[in-house]
mmCIF file with all atom_site columns, C-alpha atoms in Angstrom:
data_model
loop_
_atom_site.group_PDB
_atom_site.id
_atom_site.type_symbol
_atom_site.label_atom_id
_atom_site.label_alt_id
_atom_site.label_comp_id
_atom_site.label_asym_id
_atom_site.label_entity_id
_atom_site.label_seq_id
_atom_site.pdbx_PDB_ins_code
_atom_site.Cartn_x
_atom_site.Cartn_y
_atom_site.Cartn_z
_atom_site.occupancy
_atom_site.B_iso_or_equiv
_atom_site.pdbx_formal_charge
_atom_site.auth_seq_id
_atom_site.auth_comp_id
_atom_site.auth_asym_id
_atom_site.auth_atom_id
_atom_site.pdbx_PDB_model_num
ATOM 1   C CA . MET A 1 1   ? 90.633  95.002  64.238 1.00 76.00 ? 1   MET A CA 1
ATOM 2   C CA . ILE A 1 2   ? 92.855  93.135  61.790 1.00 87.00 ? 2   ILE A CA 1
ATOM 3   C CA . LYS A 1 3   ? 95.288  96.023  61.300 1.00 89.00 ? 3   LYS A CA 1
ATOM 4   C CA . PRO A 1 4   ? 96.582  96.060  64.915 1.00 89.00 ? 4   PRO A CA 1
ATOM 5   C CA . ILE A 1 5   ? 96.993  92.285  64.842 1.00 91.00 ? 5   ILE A CA 1
ATOM 6   C CA . ILE A 1 6   ? 99.045  92.366  61.644 1.00 94.00 ? 6   ILE A CA 1
ATOM 7   C CA . TRP A 1 7   ? 101.192 95.273  62.803 1.00 94.00 ? 7   TRP A CA 1
ATOM 8   C CA . SER A 1 8   ? 101.703 93.807  66.270 1.00 94.00 ? 8   SER A CA 1
ATOM 9   C CA . THR A 1 9   ? 102.872 90.608  64.586 1.00 94.00 ? 9   THR A CA 1
ATOM 10  C CA . VAL A 1 10  ? 105.361 92.635  62.529 1.00 95.00 ? 10  VAL A CA 1
ATOM 11  C CA . PHE A 1 11  ? 106.634 94.460  65.626 1.00 96.00 ? 11  PHE A CA 1
ATOM 12  C CA . THR A 1 12  ? 106.830 91.184  67.551 1.00 95.00 ? 12  THR A CA 1
ATOM 13  C CA . PHE A 1 13  ? 108.746 89.520  64.725 1.00 95.00 ? 13  PHE A CA 1
ATOM 14  C CA . ILE A 1 14  ? 111.294 92.347  64.712 1.00 95.00 ? 14  ILE A CA 1
ATOM 15  C CA . ALA A 1 15  ? 111.561 92.217  68.518 1.00 94.00 ? 15  ALA A CA 1
ATOM 16  C CA . ALA A 1 16  ? 112.044 88.433  68.445 1.00 92.00 ? 16  ALA A CA 1
ATOM 17  C CA . ILE A 1 17  ? 114.860 88.822  65.930 1.00 92.00 ? 17  ILE A CA 1
ATOM 18  C CA . LEU A 1 18  ? 116.455 91.507  68.107 1.00 91.00 ? 18  LEU A CA 1
ATOM 19  C CA . GLN A 1 19  ? 116.079 89.340  71.215 1.00 88.00 ? 19  GLN A CA 1
ATOM 20  C CA . SER A 1 20  ? 117.596 86.266  69.642 1.00 85.00 ? 20  SER A CA 1
ATOM 21  C CA . THR A 1 21  ? 120.495 87.972  67.854 1.00 86.00 ? 21  THR A CA 1
ATOM 22  C CA . ILE A 1 22  ? 121.676 91.402  68.946 1.00 83.00 ? 22  ILE A CA 1
ATOM 23  C CA . ILE A 1 23  ? 120.337 91.673  72.502 1.00 82.00 ? 23  ILE A CA 1
ATOM 24  C CA . SER A 1 24  ? 121.420 88.129  73.394 1.00 75.00 ? 24  SER A CA 1
ATOM 25  C CA . LYS A 1 25  ? 125.044 89.223  72.849 1.00 76.00 ? 25  LYS A CA 1
ATOM 26  C CA . PHE A 1 26  ? 124.743 91.918  75.547 1.00 76.00 ? 26  PHE A CA 1
ATOM 27  C CA . THR A 1 27  ? 123.116 89.948  78.345 1.00 70.00 ? 27  THR A CA 1
ATOM 28  C CA . PHE A 1 28  ? 123.601 90.352  82.066 1.00 66.00 ? 28  PHE A CA 1
ATOM 29  C CA . ILE A 1 29  ? 123.862 86.967  83.853 1.00 71.00 ? 29  ILE A CA 1
ATOM 30  C CA . SER A 1 30  ? 122.267 85.358  80.758 1.00 77.00 ? 30  SER A CA 1
ATOM 31  C CA . VAL A 1 31  ? 119.105 87.453  81.140 1.00 85.00 ? 31  VAL A CA 1
ATOM 32  C CA . ILE A 1 32  ? 117.484 88.673  77.937 1.00 87.00 ? 32  ILE A CA 1
ATOM 33  C CA . PRO A 1 33  ? 114.734 91.287  78.273 1.00 90.00 ? 33  PRO A CA 1
ATOM 34  C CA . ASP A 1 34  ? 111.398 90.059  76.976 1.00 92.00 ? 34  ASP A CA 1
ATOM 35  C CA . LEU A 1 35  ? 110.626 92.752  74.402 1.00 94.00 ? 35  LEU A CA 1
ATOM 36  C CA . THR A 1 36  ? 107.909 90.648  72.819 1.00 95.00 ? 36  THR A CA 1
ATOM 37  C CA . LEU A 1 37  ? 106.095 90.456  76.151 1.00 96.00 ? 37  LEU A CA 1
ATOM 38  C CA . ILE A 1 38  ? 106.271 94.235  76.602 1.00 97.00 ? 38  ILE A CA 1
ATOM 39  C CA . ILE A 1 39  ? 104.882 94.741  73.084 1.00 97.00 ? 39  ILE A CA 1
ATOM 40  C CA . LEU A 1 40  ? 102.100 92.245  73.810 1.00 97.00 ? 40  LEU A CA 1
ATOM 41  C CA . VAL A 1 41  ? 101.243 94.069  77.043 1.00 96.00 ? 41  VAL A CA 1
ATOM 42  C CA . TYR A 1 42  ? 100.911 97.371  75.171 1.00 95.00 ? 42  TYR A CA 1
ATOM 43  C CA . ILE A 1 43  ? 98.811  95.859  72.356 1.00 96.00 ? 43  ILE A CA 1
ATOM 44  C CA . ALA A 1 44  ? 96.514  93.895  74.679 1.00 95.00 ? 44  ALA A CA 1
ATOM 45  C CA . PHE A 1 45  ? 96.004  96.773  77.091 1.00 94.00 ? 45  PHE A CA 1
ATOM 46  C CA . SER A 1 46  ? 95.288  99.227  74.281 1.00 92.00 ? 46  SER A CA 1
ATOM 47  C CA . ASN A 1 47  ? 92.924  96.998  72.271 1.00 93.00 ? 47  ASN A CA 1
ATOM 48  C CA . GLY A 1 48  ? 91.218  94.526  74.591 1.00 91.00 ? 48  GLY A CA 1
ATOM 49  C CA . THR A 1 49  ? 90.927  90.781  74.958 1.00 94.00 ? 49  THR A CA 1
ATOM 50  C CA . MET A 1 50  ? 90.325  89.664  71.369 1.00 94.00 ? 50  MET A CA 1
ATOM 51  C CA . VAL A 1 51  ? 93.259  91.550  69.871 1.00 94.00 ? 51  VAL A CA 1
ATOM 52  C CA . GLY A 1 52  ? 95.329  90.679  72.956 1.00 95.00 ? 52  GLY A CA 1
ATOM 53  C CA . GLN A 1 53  ? 94.853  86.953  72.687 1.00 96.00 ? 53  GLN A CA 1
ATOM 54  C CA . VAL A 1 54  ? 95.277  86.829  68.901 1.00 96.00 ? 54  VAL A CA 1
ATOM 55  C CA . SER A 1 55  ? 98.427  88.957  69.157 1.00 96.00 ? 55  SER A CA 1
ATOM 56  C CA . GLY A 1 56  ? 99.611  86.725  71.992 1.00 96.00 ? 56  GLY A CA 1
ATOM 57  C CA . PHE A 1 57  ? 99.012  83.664  69.858 1.00 96.00 ? 57  PHE A CA 1
ATOM 58  C CA . SER A 1 58  ? 100.926 85.099  66.886 1.00 96.00 ? 58  SER A CA 1
ATOM 59  C CA . SER A 1 59  ? 103.808 86.365  69.036 1.00 95.00 ? 59  SER A CA 1
ATOM 60  C CA . GLY A 1 60  ? 103.985 82.975  70.755 1.00 94.00 ? 60  GLY A CA 1
ATOM 61  C CA . LEU A 1 61  ? 104.084 81.222  67.395 1.00 94.00 ? 61  LEU A CA 1
ATOM 62  C CA . ILE A 1 62  ? 106.970 83.449  66.311 1.00 94.00 ? 62  ILE A CA 1
ATOM 63  C CA . LEU A 1 63  ? 108.839 82.739  69.546 1.00 92.00 ? 63  LEU A CA 1
ATOM 64  C CA . ASP A 1 64  ? 108.212 79.004  69.204 1.00 92.00 ? 64  ASP A CA 1
ATOM 65  C CA . PHE A 1 65  ? 110.021 79.074  65.867 1.00 91.00 ? 65  PHE A CA 1
ATOM 66  C CA . PHE A 1 66  ? 112.911 81.127  67.270 1.00 88.00 ? 66  PHE A CA 1
ATOM 67  C CA . THR A 1 67  ? 113.419 79.057  70.428 1.00 85.00 ? 67  THR A CA 1
ATOM 68  C CA . ALA A 1 68  ? 113.894 75.391  71.178 1.00 81.00 ? 68  ALA A CA 1
ATOM 69  C CA . ALA A 1 69  ? 110.625 75.261  73.121 1.00 81.00 ? 69  ALA A CA 1
ATOM 70  C CA . PRO A 1 70  ? 107.985 72.736  72.063 1.00 86.00 ? 70  PRO A CA 1
ATOM 71  C CA . LEU A 1 71  ? 105.608 74.083  69.439 1.00 89.00 ? 71  LEU A CA 1
ATOM 72  C CA . GLY A 1 72  ? 102.683 75.682  71.231 1.00 90.00 ? 72  GLY A CA 1
ATOM 73  C CA . TYR A 1 73  ? 104.499 76.374  74.493 1.00 90.00 ? 73  TYR A CA 1
ATOM 74  C CA . ASN A 1 74  ? 104.963 80.111  73.965 1.00 92.00 ? 74  ASN A CA 1
ATOM 75  C CA . MET A 1 75  ? 101.669 80.334  72.055 1.00 95.00 ? 75  MET A CA 1
ATOM 76  C CA . LEU A 1 76  ? 99.712  79.135  75.073 1.00 94.00 ? 76  LEU A CA 1
ATOM 77  C CA . ILE A 1 77  ? 101.585 81.366  77.519 1.00 95.00 ? 77  ILE A CA 1
ATOM 78  C CA . ARG A 1 78  ? 101.262 84.499  75.368 1.00 96.00 ? 78  ARG A CA 1
ATOM 79  C CA . THR A 1 79  ? 97.607  83.834  74.530 1.00 97.00 ? 79  THR A CA 1
ATOM 80  C CA . ILE A 1 80  ? 96.710  83.597  78.225 1.00 96.00 ? 80  ILE A CA 1
ATOM 81  C CA . VAL A 1 81  ? 98.752  86.699  79.073 1.00 96.00 ? 81  VAL A CA 1
ATOM 82  C CA . GLY A 1 82  ? 97.274  88.654  76.134 1.00 96.00 ? 82  GLY A CA 1
ATOM 83  C CA . PHE A 1 83  ? 93.742  87.792  77.210 1.00 97.00 ? 83  PHE A CA 1
ATOM 84  C CA . LEU A 1 84  ? 94.278  88.669  80.871 1.00 96.00 ? 84  LEU A CA 1
ATOM 85  C CA . VAL A 1 85  ? 95.983  91.988  80.102 1.00 96.00 ? 85  VAL A CA 1
ATOM 86  C CA . GLY A 1 86  ? 93.235  92.756  77.572 1.00 94.00 ? 86  GLY A CA 1
ATOM 87  C CA . LEU A 1 87  ? 90.684  92.566  80.387 1.00 95.00 ? 87  LEU A CA 1
ATOM 88  C CA . LEU A 1 88  ? 92.164  95.816  81.726 1.00 92.00 ? 88  LEU A CA 1
ATOM 89  C CA . ASN A 1 89  ? 91.354  97.695  78.513 1.00 90.00 ? 89  ASN A CA 1
ATOM 90  C CA . GLY A 1 90  ? 89.469  100.871 79.286 1.00 82.00 ? 90  GLY A CA 1
ATOM 91  C CA . SER A 1 91  ? 89.494  100.343 83.047 1.00 84.00 ? 91  SER A CA 1
ATOM 92  C CA . VAL A 1 92  ? 92.724  102.145 83.933 1.00 81.00 ? 92  VAL A CA 1
ATOM 93  C CA . TYR A 1 93  ? 94.331  105.275 82.517 1.00 80.00 ? 93  TYR A CA 1
ATOM 94  C CA . LEU A 1 94  ? 97.650  104.506 80.826 1.00 72.00 ? 94  LEU A CA 1
ATOM 95  C CA . ASP A 1 95  ? 100.153 107.099 81.974 1.00 81.00 ? 95  ASP A CA 1
ATOM 96  C CA . ILE A 1 96  ? 103.595 107.437 80.461 1.00 80.00 ? 96  ILE A CA 1
ATOM 97  C CA . PHE A 1 97  ? 105.759 106.052 83.259 1.00 88.00 ? 97  PHE A CA 1
ATOM 98  C CA . ILE A 1 98  ? 104.330 104.336 86.353 1.00 92.00 ? 98  ILE A CA 1
ATOM 99  C CA . PHE A 1 99  ? 101.587 102.161 84.872 1.00 92.00 ? 99  PHE A CA 1
ATOM 100 C CA . PRO A 1 100 ? 103.753 100.560 82.138 1.00 94.00 ? 100 PRO A CA 1
ATOM 101 C CA . ILE A 1 101 ? 106.291 99.626  84.812 1.00 95.00 ? 101 ILE A CA 1
ATOM 102 C CA . LEU A 1 102 ? 103.669 98.102  87.113 1.00 95.00 ? 102 LEU A CA 1
ATOM 103 C CA . LEU A 1 103 ? 101.747 96.356  84.344 1.00 95.00 ? 103 LEU A CA 1
ATOM 104 C CA . THR A 1 104 ? 104.896 94.865  82.822 1.00 96.00 ? 104 THR A CA 1
ATOM 105 C CA . GLY A 1 105 ? 106.092 93.696  86.244 1.00 96.00 ? 105 GLY A CA 1
ATOM 106 C CA . VAL A 1 106 ? 102.779 92.020  87.029 1.00 96.00 ? 106 VAL A CA 1
ATOM 107 C CA . THR A 1 107 ? 102.686 90.479  83.559 1.00 96.00 ? 107 THR A CA 1
ATOM 108 C CA . THR A 1 108 ? 106.207 89.077  83.897 1.00 95.00 ? 108 THR A CA 1
ATOM 109 C CA . ILE A 1 109 ? 105.198 87.481  87.205 1.00 94.00 ? 109 ILE A CA 1
ATOM 110 C CA . LEU A 1 110 ? 101.992 86.183  85.588 1.00 94.00 ? 110 LEU A CA 1
ATOM 111 C CA . LYS A 1 111 ? 104.063 84.653  82.779 1.00 93.00 ? 111 LYS A CA 1
ATOM 112 C CA . ALA A 1 112 ? 106.263 82.920  85.377 1.00 91.00 ? 112 ALA A CA 1
ATOM 113 C CA . ILE A 1 113 ? 103.169 81.526  87.129 1.00 91.00 ? 113 ILE A CA 1
ATOM 114 C CA . VAL A 1 114 ? 101.714 80.177  83.867 1.00 90.00 ? 114 VAL A CA 1
ATOM 115 C CA . VAL A 1 115 ? 105.094 78.642  82.985 1.00 88.00 ? 115 VAL A CA 1
ATOM 116 C CA . PHE A 1 116 ? 105.223 76.983  86.418 1.00 87.00 ? 116 PHE A CA 1
ATOM 117 C CA . PHE A 1 117 ? 101.724 75.511  86.004 1.00 89.00 ? 117 PHE A CA 1
ATOM 118 C CA . LEU A 1 118 ? 102.679 74.166  82.576 1.00 87.00 ? 118 LEU A CA 1
ATOM 119 C CA . HIS A 1 119 ? 105.795 72.651  84.147 1.00 86.00 ? 119 HIS A CA 1
ATOM 120 C CA . ILE A 1 120 ? 103.623 70.854  86.704 1.00 85.00 ? 120 ILE A CA 1
ATOM 121 C CA . LEU A 1 121 ? 101.011 69.851  84.109 1.00 87.00 ? 121 LEU A CA 1
ATOM 122 C CA . PHE A 1 122 ? 103.628 68.224  81.884 1.00 81.00 ? 122 PHE A CA 1
ATOM 123 C CA . SER A 1 123 ? 105.325 66.354  84.752 1.00 79.00 ? 123 SER A CA 1
ATOM 124 C CA . GLY A 1 124 ? 108.410 68.519  84.903 1.00 75.00 ? 124 GLY A CA 1
ATOM 125 C CA . MET A 1 125 ? 109.322 68.115  81.232 1.00 76.00 ? 125 MET A CA 1
ATOM 126 C CA . LEU A 1 126 ? 109.245 71.866  80.532 1.00 74.00 ? 126 LEU A CA 1
ATOM 127 C CA . PRO A 1 127 ? 111.608 74.480  81.951 1.00 72.00 ? 127 PRO A CA 1
ATOM 128 C CA . PHE A 1 128 ? 110.308 77.009  84.457 1.00 73.00 ? 128 PHE A CA 1
ATOM 129 C CA . TYR A 1 129 ? 111.404 80.099  86.355 1.00 75.00 ? 129 TYR A CA 1
ATOM 130 C CA . ARG A 1 130 ? 112.898 79.522  89.775 1.00 77.00 ? 130 ARG A CA 1
ATOM 131 C CA . ILE A 1 131 ? 111.829 82.574  91.743 1.00 79.00 ? 131 ILE A CA 1
ATOM 132 C CA . THR A 1 132 ? 114.564 81.938  94.273 1.00 79.00 ? 132 THR A CA 1
ATOM 133 C CA . GLU A 1 133 ? 117.269 82.501  91.668 1.00 83.00 ? 133 GLU A CA 1
ATOM 134 C CA . PRO A 1 134 ? 118.444 85.968  90.624 1.00 88.00 ? 134 PRO A CA 1
ATOM 135 C CA . VAL A 1 135 ? 117.810 85.325  86.913 1.00 86.00 ? 135 VAL A CA 1
ATOM 136 C CA . PHE A 1 136 ? 114.041 85.740  87.316 1.00 89.00 ? 136 PHE A CA 1
ATOM 137 C CA . TRP A 1 137 ? 114.363 88.896  89.406 1.00 91.00 ? 137 TRP A CA 1
ATOM 138 C CA . ILE A 1 138 ? 116.849 90.465  87.008 1.00 92.00 ? 138 ILE A CA 1
ATOM 139 C CA . GLU A 1 139 ? 114.566 89.727  84.040 1.00 91.00 ? 139 GLU A CA 1
ATOM 140 C CA . LEU A 1 140 ? 111.669 91.241  85.970 1.00 94.00 ? 140 LEU A CA 1
ATOM 141 C CA . LEU A 1 141 ? 113.700 94.355  86.733 1.00 95.00 ? 141 LEU A CA 1
ATOM 142 C CA . VAL A 1 142 ? 115.005 94.719  83.169 1.00 94.00 ? 142 VAL A CA 1
ATOM 143 C CA . ASN A 1 143 ? 111.496 94.320  81.714 1.00 95.00 ? 143 ASN A CA 1
ATOM 144 C CA . MET A 1 144 ? 110.150 96.935  84.117 1.00 96.00 ? 144 MET A CA 1
ATOM 145 C CA . VAL A 1 145 ? 112.946 99.387  83.285 1.00 95.00 ? 145 VAL A CA 1
ATOM 146 C CA . LEU A 1 146 ? 112.444 98.967  79.533 1.00 95.00 ? 146 LEU A CA 1
ATOM 147 C CA . ALA A 1 147 ? 108.633 99.157  79.645 1.00 96.00 ? 147 ALA A CA 1
ATOM 148 C CA . PRO A 1 148 ? 108.220 102.971 79.611 1.00 96.00 ? 148 PRO A CA 1
ATOM 149 C CA . PHE A 1 149 ? 110.641 103.275 76.701 1.00 96.00 ? 149 PHE A CA 1
ATOM 150 C CA . VAL A 1 150 ? 108.962 100.539 74.655 1.00 96.00 ? 150 VAL A CA 1
ATOM 151 C CA . PHE A 1 151 ? 105.492 101.925 75.436 1.00 95.00 ? 151 PHE A CA 1
ATOM 152 C CA . SER A 1 152 ? 106.614 105.426 74.393 1.00 94.00 ? 152 SER A CA 1
ATOM 153 C CA . PHE A 1 153 ? 108.071 104.034 71.172 1.00 96.00 ? 153 PHE A CA 1
ATOM 154 C CA . LEU A 1 154 ? 104.885 102.087 70.410 1.00 95.00 ? 154 LEU A CA 1
ATOM 155 C CA . LYS A 1 155 ? 102.740 105.157 71.083 1.00 93.00 ? 155 LYS A CA 1
ATOM 156 C CA . LEU A 1 156 ? 104.416 106.725 68.052 1.00 94.00 ? 156 LEU A CA 1
ATOM 157 C CA . PHE A 1 157 ? 102.632 104.040 66.014 1.00 94.00 ? 157 PHE A CA 1
ATOM 158 C CA . LYS A 1 158 ? 99.294  104.321 67.809 1.00 91.00 ? 158 LYS A CA 1
ATOM 159 C CA . LYS A 1 159 ? 97.452  104.894 64.532 1.00 90.00 ? 159 LYS A CA 1
ATOM 160 C CA . ILE A 1 160 ? 98.332  101.420 63.251 1.00 91.00 ? 160 ILE A CA 1
ATOM 161 C CA . LEU A 1 161 ? 98.535  99.540  66.561 1.00 91.00 ? 161 LEU A CA 1
ATOM 162 C CA . VAL A 1 162 ? 95.360  100.651 68.343 1.00 90.00 ? 162 VAL A CA 1
ATOM 163 C CA . VAL A 1 163 ? 91.776  100.093 67.231 1.00 84.00 ? 163 VAL A CA 1
ATOM 164 C CA . PRO A 1 164 ? 89.951  103.442 67.347 1.00 80.00 ? 164 PRO A CA 1
ATOM 165 C CA . ARG A 1 165 ? 87.076  103.542 69.795 1.00 74.00 ? 165 ARG A CA 1
ATOM 166 C CA . ASN A 1 166 ? 83.615  104.265 68.456 1.00 65.00 ? 166 ASN A CA 1
ATOM 167 C CA . VAL A 1 167 ? 82.347  107.625 69.599 1.00 42.00 ? 167 VAL A CA 1
ATOM 168 C CA . LEU A 1 168 ? 78.615  107.838 70.273 1.00 38.00 ? 168 LEU A CA 1
#
């Protein structure tokens, strides 16, 4: 169980560096795809709730250091998302194209909802997604378009990213 957590942290760290440096230079209407979220979705769905929430916590910690968000902001969001996506482990077949798109879309919306509740909880001191603005919808679309490619790439590393199931 520890191996997927360590490797997902490594992949998330690399994705966070890519997001904050290279990809941020090629944005469309200041929208950066959330590669770390897509990686978290794959890890949590493939391994379950425990690995999902620990990977979410570690990826959130990495993002908290890379962004100007308050420490713990991304950790809380990613931990909740990792747990909820991990609940789907073993319940749905993961195909190569449609399911990654749908799951990433739902997860991006879920992230926006959690961010909104945190915004309300902290009396408007934290930023949130405005679903009426095109930035949220473009990020949603970009995440959904990238999901099958990221999932396919991560499947190449299935041996180190996924806990093998016990066969009875």
